[in-house]
């Protein structure tokens, strides 16, 4: 708390940050000024590359040493000049008086150490607590953040926990020393909507209990409405608007803020022919993974990933598969593409493909394509964009290099990519551009059916809206049929004609998207719909 205003836990004044070495320094934030009051939540919002995380990481000087430069400005925490204090002072504040939750807990948690050891270590460093006492406090905090059987979970490794559990462990680790300020950097981005709501409610409850200030970084405005009192909007390294949450959402003053607010998924699915014939039929689909045990490694049980799945998808239509992680959505998609073993009927364009072997499936591979959630993982970093997009053509068809290059250029234009960039590599493109590359790779084979597995979940809202518009345009132009897997019901509402709700590998409820959203019958569906309304 500064002497200027005892209510301010943290004050950032005219902060400018650059990256580079020697004379080649590129400035990435420009004169950012922010105050965070005691007990309040300030949301820092903006798209990828806006400078949100750079600003947040500057508070604790977590930016890479050598290549990062604090060009001007001050950061004051309890009258301590954070940019000029000693490393010893910083170590005392990091994880002690200022806690931090990162976006990806698997990166932040040490995979080689048990959860308990990592919690105990932070108590030993900041409070000098003995092991037995620290373990008891660690268990009580795991219980406080909603982890079941904390006495058992404290002995688990990070990979043995679910995504929601790992994020709860990160919250416990950040708050166990009762900090005055919590920095939460996109802590719910990768979580299902129901788990996300639980985490947000948990943070608000703990904040109220501890009287803690919170800097919450996100690109999702629906989260801001739910958690923050004030909001600061960043664009291209500059702070463009700061104000009370209600005021910013009702009367935004900056065009960029207006653009962010208006970029939530909107509109209805494309017009379709009601007389269309079924392209894909699934009946009694079952995917059970065997669990082997004993001396002879016999099957002793099964993981019932999908049971009794049944639906029909007409030509030119979109079906949304929704549900939490582990509900069986992606497994269903992989089974339909015959990428995992399954039982039951899978009929594509009148042909039972379930009985086909690898050779028999080859003619169908070009007709059935897939676009994955994370384009960076799905695109080979050693291949140029032209090689990535043209790879399927080389496998399925025989074209000369000139024809191939012409087709690659055509499909890049179709997804709004500059063909002149085709000799670059995936790491030279933004997340939205990489997803367009993945769509182009699927589209170039002229498929009739595309499985879209969470293709917009990792994208900023404005980029997400652009990709959704592109998918609709392509659907109309080529008569494409989509199976769209997502946990974002607002995206499903915008794209899909029919929705299937899954839980624990089974169908909970299904029906036309508009009817399902307006009149959900099952409690689980009602919960998902209500959470998506924020």
mmCIF file of N, CA and C in Angstrom, residues 284-347:
data_model
loop_
_atom_site.group_PDB
_atom_site.id
_atom_site.type_symbol
_atom_site.label_atom_id
_atom_site.label_comp_id
_atom_site.label_asym_id
_atom_site.label_seq_id
_atom_site.Cartn_x
_atom_site.Cartn_y
_atom_site.Cartn_z
ATOM 1 N N UNK A 284 -25.884 -47.454 -31.703
ATOM 2 C CA UNK A 284 -25.315 -48.338 -30.672
ATOM 3 C C UNK A 284 -23.781 -48.287 -30.642
ATOM 4 N N UNK A 285 -23.232 -47.086 -30.845
ATOM 5 C CA UNK A 285 -21.768 -46.936 -30.848
ATOM 6 C C UNK A 285 -21.231 -47.108 -29.429
ATOM 7 N N UNK A 286 -20.200 -47.942 -29.322
ATOM 8 C CA UNK A 286 -19.638 -48.263 -28.003
ATOM 9 C C UNK A 286 -18.118 -48.268 -28.093
ATOM 10 N N UNK A 287 -17.488 -47.491 -27.216
ATOM 11 C CA UNK A 287 -16.021 -47.486 -27.123
ATOM 12 C C UNK A 287 -15.653 -47.735 -25.666
ATOM 13 N N UNK A 288 -15.208 -48.946 -25.383
ATOM 14 C CA UNK A 288 -14.769 -49.321 -24.047
ATOM 15 C C UNK A 288 -13.287 -49.682 -24.108
ATOM 16 N N UNK A 289 -12.492 -49.049 -23.251
ATOM 17 C CA UNK A 289 -11.062 -49.341 -23.218
ATOM 18 C C UNK A 289 -10.781 -50.355 -22.099
ATOM 19 N N UNK A 290 -10.129 -51.469 -22.422
ATOM 20 C CA UNK A 290 -9.899 -52.502 -21.398
ATOM 21 C C UNK A 290 -8.859 -52.087 -20.356
ATOM 22 N N UNK A 291 -9.094 -52.500 -19.110
ATOM 23 C CA UNK A 291 -8.120 -52.330 -18.027
ATOM 24 C C UNK A 291 -7.596 -53.722 -17.699
ATOM 25 N N UNK A 292 -6.274 -53.887 -17.841
ATOM 26 C CA UNK A 292 -5.674 -55.205 -17.612
ATOM 27 C C UNK A 292 -4.940 -55.238 -16.277
ATOM 28 N N UNK A 293 -4.969 -56.419 -15.650
ATOM 29 C CA UNK A 293 -4.295 -56.557 -14.367
ATOM 30 C C UNK A 293 -3.972 -58.000 -14.071
ATOM 31 N N UNK A 294 -3.305 -58.233 -12.942
ATOM 32 C CA UNK A 294 -2.949 -59.596 -12.548
ATOM 33 C C UNK A 294 -1.704 -60.081 -13.246
ATOM 34 N N UNK A 295 -1.308 -61.288 -12.879
ATOM 35 C CA UNK A 295 -0.078 -61.885 -13.387
ATOM 36 C C UNK A 295 -0.111 -62.075 -14.902
ATOM 37 N N UNK A 296 -1.291 -62.463 -15.433
ATOM 38 C CA UNK A 296 -1.389 -62.757 -16.859
ATOM 39 C C UNK A 296 -1.967 -61.601 -17.665
ATOM 40 N N UNK A 297 -2.053 -60.420 -17.039
ATOM 41 C CA UNK A 297 -2.528 -59.201 -17.711
ATOM 42 C C UNK A 297 -3.872 -59.440 -18.405
ATOM 43 N N UNK A 298 -4.807 -60.047 -17.662
ATOM 44 C CA UNK A 298 -6.145 -60.273 -18.198
ATOM 45 C C UNK A 298 -6.989 -59.017 -18.025
ATOM 46 N N UNK A 299 -8.037 -58.895 -18.822
ATOM 47 C CA UNK A 299 -8.957 -57.769 -18.716
ATOM 48 C C UNK A 299 -9.778 -57.927 -17.441
ATOM 49 N N UNK A 300 -9.651 -56.944 -16.543
ATOM 50 C CA UNK A 300 -10.375 -57.028 -15.271
ATOM 51 C C UNK A 300 -11.519 -56.005 -15.191
ATOM 52 N N UNK A 301 -11.499 -55.022 -16.073
ATOM 53 C CA UNK A 301 -12.570 -54.012 -16.102
ATOM 54 C C UNK A 301 -12.442 -53.204 -17.390
ATOM 55 N N UNK A 302 -13.337 -52.233 -17.579
ATOM 56 C CA UNK A 302 -13.287 -51.369 -18.764
ATOM 57 C C UNK A 302 -13.492 -49.905 -18.372
ATOM 58 N N UNK A 303 -12.836 -49.008 -19.102
ATOM 59 C CA UNK A 303 -13.175 -47.588 -19.054
ATOM 60 C C UNK A 303 -14.257 -47.371 -20.111
ATOM 61 N N UNK A 304 -15.462 -47.065 -19.658
ATOM 62 C CA UNK A 304 -16.603 -46.962 -20.579
ATOM 63 C C UNK A 304 -16.664 -45.539 -21.135
ATOM 64 N N UNK A 305 -15.851 -45.300 -22.184
ATOM 65 C CA UNK A 305 -15.719 -43.948 -22.745
ATOM 66 C C UNK A 305 -16.989 -43.505 -23.460
ATOM 67 N N UNK A 306 -17.583 -44.396 -24.248
ATOM 68 C CA UNK A 306 -18.830 -44.100 -24.969
ATOM 69 C C UNK A 306 -19.709 -45.345 -24.945
ATOM 70 N N UNK A 307 -21.004 -45.152 -24.643
ATOM 71 C CA UNK A 307 -21.949 -46.274 -24.597
ATOM 72 C C UNK A 307 -23.250 -45.875 -25.288
ATOM 73 N N UNK A 308 -23.705 -46.723 -26.209
ATOM 74 C CA UNK A 308 -25.019 -46.559 -26.867
ATOM 75 C C UNK A 308 -25.216 -45.187 -27.508
ATOM 76 N N UNK A 309 -24.225 -44.750 -28.254
ATOM 77 C CA UNK A 309 -24.343 -43.476 -28.969
ATOM 78 C C UNK A 309 -25.173 -43.677 -30.225
ATOM 79 N N UNK A 310 -26.130 -42.775 -30.465
ATOM 80 C CA UNK A 310 -27.006 -42.915 -31.632
ATOM 81 C C UNK A 310 -27.430 -41.541 -32.135
ATOM 82 N N UNK A 311 -27.170 -41.257 -33.431
ATOM 83 C CA UNK A 311 -27.662 -40.029 -34.057
ATOM 84 C C UNK A 311 -27.564 -40.136 -35.570
ATOM 85 N N UNK A 312 -28.210 -39.199 -36.244
ATOM 86 C CA UNK A 312 -28.195 -39.137 -37.701
ATOM 87 C C UNK A 312 -27.859 -37.712 -38.106
ATOM 88 N N UNK A 313 -26.916 -37.571 -39.028
ATOM 89 C CA UNK A 313 -26.454 -36.251 -39.472
ATOM 90 C C UNK A 313 -26.711 -36.097 -40.972
ATOM 91 N N UNK A 314 -27.602 -35.150 -41.320
ATOM 92 C CA UNK A 314 -27.976 -34.946 -42.723
ATOM 93 C C UNK A 314 -26.938 -34.102 -43.465
ATOM 94 N N UNK A 315 -26.900 -34.289 -44.790
ATOM 95 C CA UNK A 315 -25.991 -33.540 -45.657
ATOM 96 C C UNK A 315 -26.225 -32.035 -45.508
ATOM 97 N N UNK A 316 -25.147 -31.288 -45.237
ATOM 98 C CA UNK A 316 -25.238 -29.834 -45.125
ATOM 99 C C UNK A 316 -25.607 -29.325 -43.750
ATOM 100 N N UNK A 317 -25.867 -30.227 -42.800
ATOM 101 C CA UNK A 317 -26.245 -29.853 -41.438
ATOM 102 C C UNK A 317 -25.021 -29.840 -40.524
ATOM 103 N N UNK A 318 -25.204 -29.256 -39.330
ATOM 104 C CA UNK A 318 -24.176 -29.289 -38.278
ATOM 105 C C UNK A 318 -24.797 -29.838 -36.999
ATOM 106 N N UNK A 319 -24.127 -30.801 -36.402
ATOM 107 C CA UNK A 319 -24.528 -31.304 -35.085
ATOM 108 C C UNK A 319 -23.455 -30.911 -34.078
ATOM 109 N N UNK A 320 -23.893 -30.386 -32.936
ATOM 110 C CA UNK A 320 -22.973 -30.048 -31.855
ATOM 111 C C UNK A 320 -22.954 -31.147 -30.807
ATOM 112 N N UNK A 321 -21.749 -31.593 -30.432
ATOM 113 C CA UNK A 321 -21.576 -32.533 -29.322
ATOM 114 C C UNK A 321 -21.027 -31.738 -28.154
ATOM 115 N N UNK A 322 -21.798 -31.621 -27.065
ATOM 116 C CA UNK A 322 -21.355 -30.799 -25.936
ATOM 117 C C UNK A 322 -21.312 -31.626 -24.655
ATOM 118 N N UNK A 323 -20.533 -31.149 -23.705
ATOM 119 C CA UNK A 323 -20.374 -31.819 -22.422
ATOM 120 C C UNK A 323 -19.011 -31.492 -21.848
ATOM 121 N N UNK A 324 -18.792 -31.907 -20.599
ATOM 122 C CA UNK A 324 -17.530 -31.613 -19.934
ATOM 123 C C UNK A 324 -16.420 -32.521 -20.452
ATOM 124 N N UNK A 325 -15.185 -32.218 -20.070
ATOM 125 C CA UNK A 325 -14.058 -33.099 -20.397
ATOM 126 C C UNK A 325 -14.339 -34.482 -19.816
ATOM 127 N N UNK A 326 -14.039 -35.511 -20.608
ATOM 128 C CA UNK A 326 -14.282 -36.869 -20.138
ATOM 129 C C UNK A 326 -15.681 -37.374 -20.416
ATOM 130 N N UNK A 327 -16.496 -36.551 -21.090
ATOM 131 C CA UNK A 327 -17.878 -36.958 -21.360
ATOM 132 C C UNK A 327 -17.973 -37.907 -22.546
ATOM 133 N N UNK A 328 -16.917 -38.003 -23.353
ATOM 134 C CA UNK A 328 -16.913 -38.915 -24.493
ATOM 135 C C UNK A 328 -17.066 -38.241 -25.841
ATOM 136 N N UNK A 329 -17.044 -36.905 -25.861
ATOM 137 C CA UNK A 329 -17.245 -36.168 -27.120
ATOM 138 C C UNK A 329 -16.161 -36.505 -28.154
ATOM 139 N N UNK A 330 -14.907 -36.277 -27.771
ATOM 140 C CA UNK A 330 -13.806 -36.488 -28.721
ATOM 141 C C UNK A 330 -13.649 -37.959 -29.080
ATOM 142 N N UNK A 331 -13.897 -38.855 -28.113
ATOM 143 C CA UNK A 331 -13.817 -40.291 -28.394
ATOM 144 C C UNK A 331 -14.850 -40.685 -29.441
ATOM 145 N N UNK A 332 -16.048 -40.108 -29.345
ATOM 146 C CA UNK A 332 -17.085 -40.357 -30.355
ATOM 147 C C UNK A 332 -16.591 -39.933 -31.735
ATOM 148 N N UNK A 333 -16.008 -38.742 -31.824
ATOM 149 C CA UNK A 333 -15.485 -38.244 -33.091
ATOM 150 C C UNK A 333 -14.395 -39.129 -33.651
ATOM 151 N N UNK A 334 -13.461 -39.556 -32.793
ATOM 152 C CA UNK A 334 -12.363 -40.415 -33.242
ATOM 153 C C UNK A 334 -12.876 -41.785 -33.704
ATOM 154 N N UNK A 335 -13.933 -42.284 -33.037
ATOM 155 C CA UNK A 335 -14.520 -43.576 -33.431
ATOM 156 C C UNK A 335 -15.172 -43.477 -34.804
ATOM 157 N N UNK A 336 -15.857 -42.363 -35.065
ATOM 158 C CA UNK A 336 -16.516 -42.162 -36.364
ATOM 159 C C UNK A 336 -15.491 -42.122 -37.494
ATOM 160 N N UNK A 337 -14.331 -41.540 -37.222
ATOM 161 C CA UNK A 337 -13.250 -41.494 -38.219
ATOM 162 C C UNK A 337 -12.421 -42.776 -38.234
ATOM 163 N N UNK A 338 -12.810 -43.723 -37.366
ATOM 164 C CA UNK A 338 -12.110 -45.002 -37.236
ATOM 165 C C UNK A 338 -10.650 -44.810 -36.826
ATOM 166 N N UNK A 339 -10.449 -43.892 -35.906
ATOM 167 C CA UNK A 339 -9.117 -43.659 -35.347
ATOM 168 C C UNK A 339 -8.972 -44.338 -33.986
ATOM 169 N N UNK A 340 -10.089 -44.802 -33.420
ATOM 170 C CA UNK A 340 -10.073 -45.681 -32.241
ATOM 171 C C UNK A 340 -11.030 -46.835 -32.525
ATOM 172 N N UNK A 341 -10.781 -47.979 -31.909
ATOM 173 C CA UNK A 341 -11.639 -49.146 -32.113
ATOM 174 C C UNK A 341 -12.981 -48.950 -31.426
ATOM 175 N N UNK A 342 -14.038 -49.403 -32.093
ATOM 176 C CA UNK A 342 -15.381 -49.256 -31.526
ATOM 177 C C UNK A 342 -16.275 -50.391 -31.996
ATOM 178 N N UNK A 343 -17.441 -50.499 -31.366
ATOM 179 C CA UNK A 343 -18.477 -51.436 -31.792
ATOM 180 C C UNK A 343 -19.715 -50.636 -32.165
ATOM 181 N N UNK A 344 -20.584 -51.239 -33.000
ATOM 182 C CA UNK A 344 -21.803 -50.564 -33.404
ATOM 183 C C UNK A 344 -21.759 -50.151 -34.866
ATOM 184 N N UNK A 345 -22.851 -49.552 -35.332
ATOM 185 C CA UNK A 345 -22.980 -49.175 -36.739
ATOM 186 C C UNK A 345 -22.460 -47.760 -36.983
ATOM 187 N N UNK A 346 -21.565 -47.603 -37.961
ATOM 188 C CA UNK A 346 -21.155 -46.292 -38.470
ATOM 189 C C UNK A 346 -21.369 -46.339 -39.980
ATOM 190 N N UNK A 347 -22.354 -45.605 -40.437
ATOM 191 C CA UNK A 347 -22.697 -45.625 -41.865
ATOM 192 C C UNK A 347 -22.436 -44.252 -42.471
#
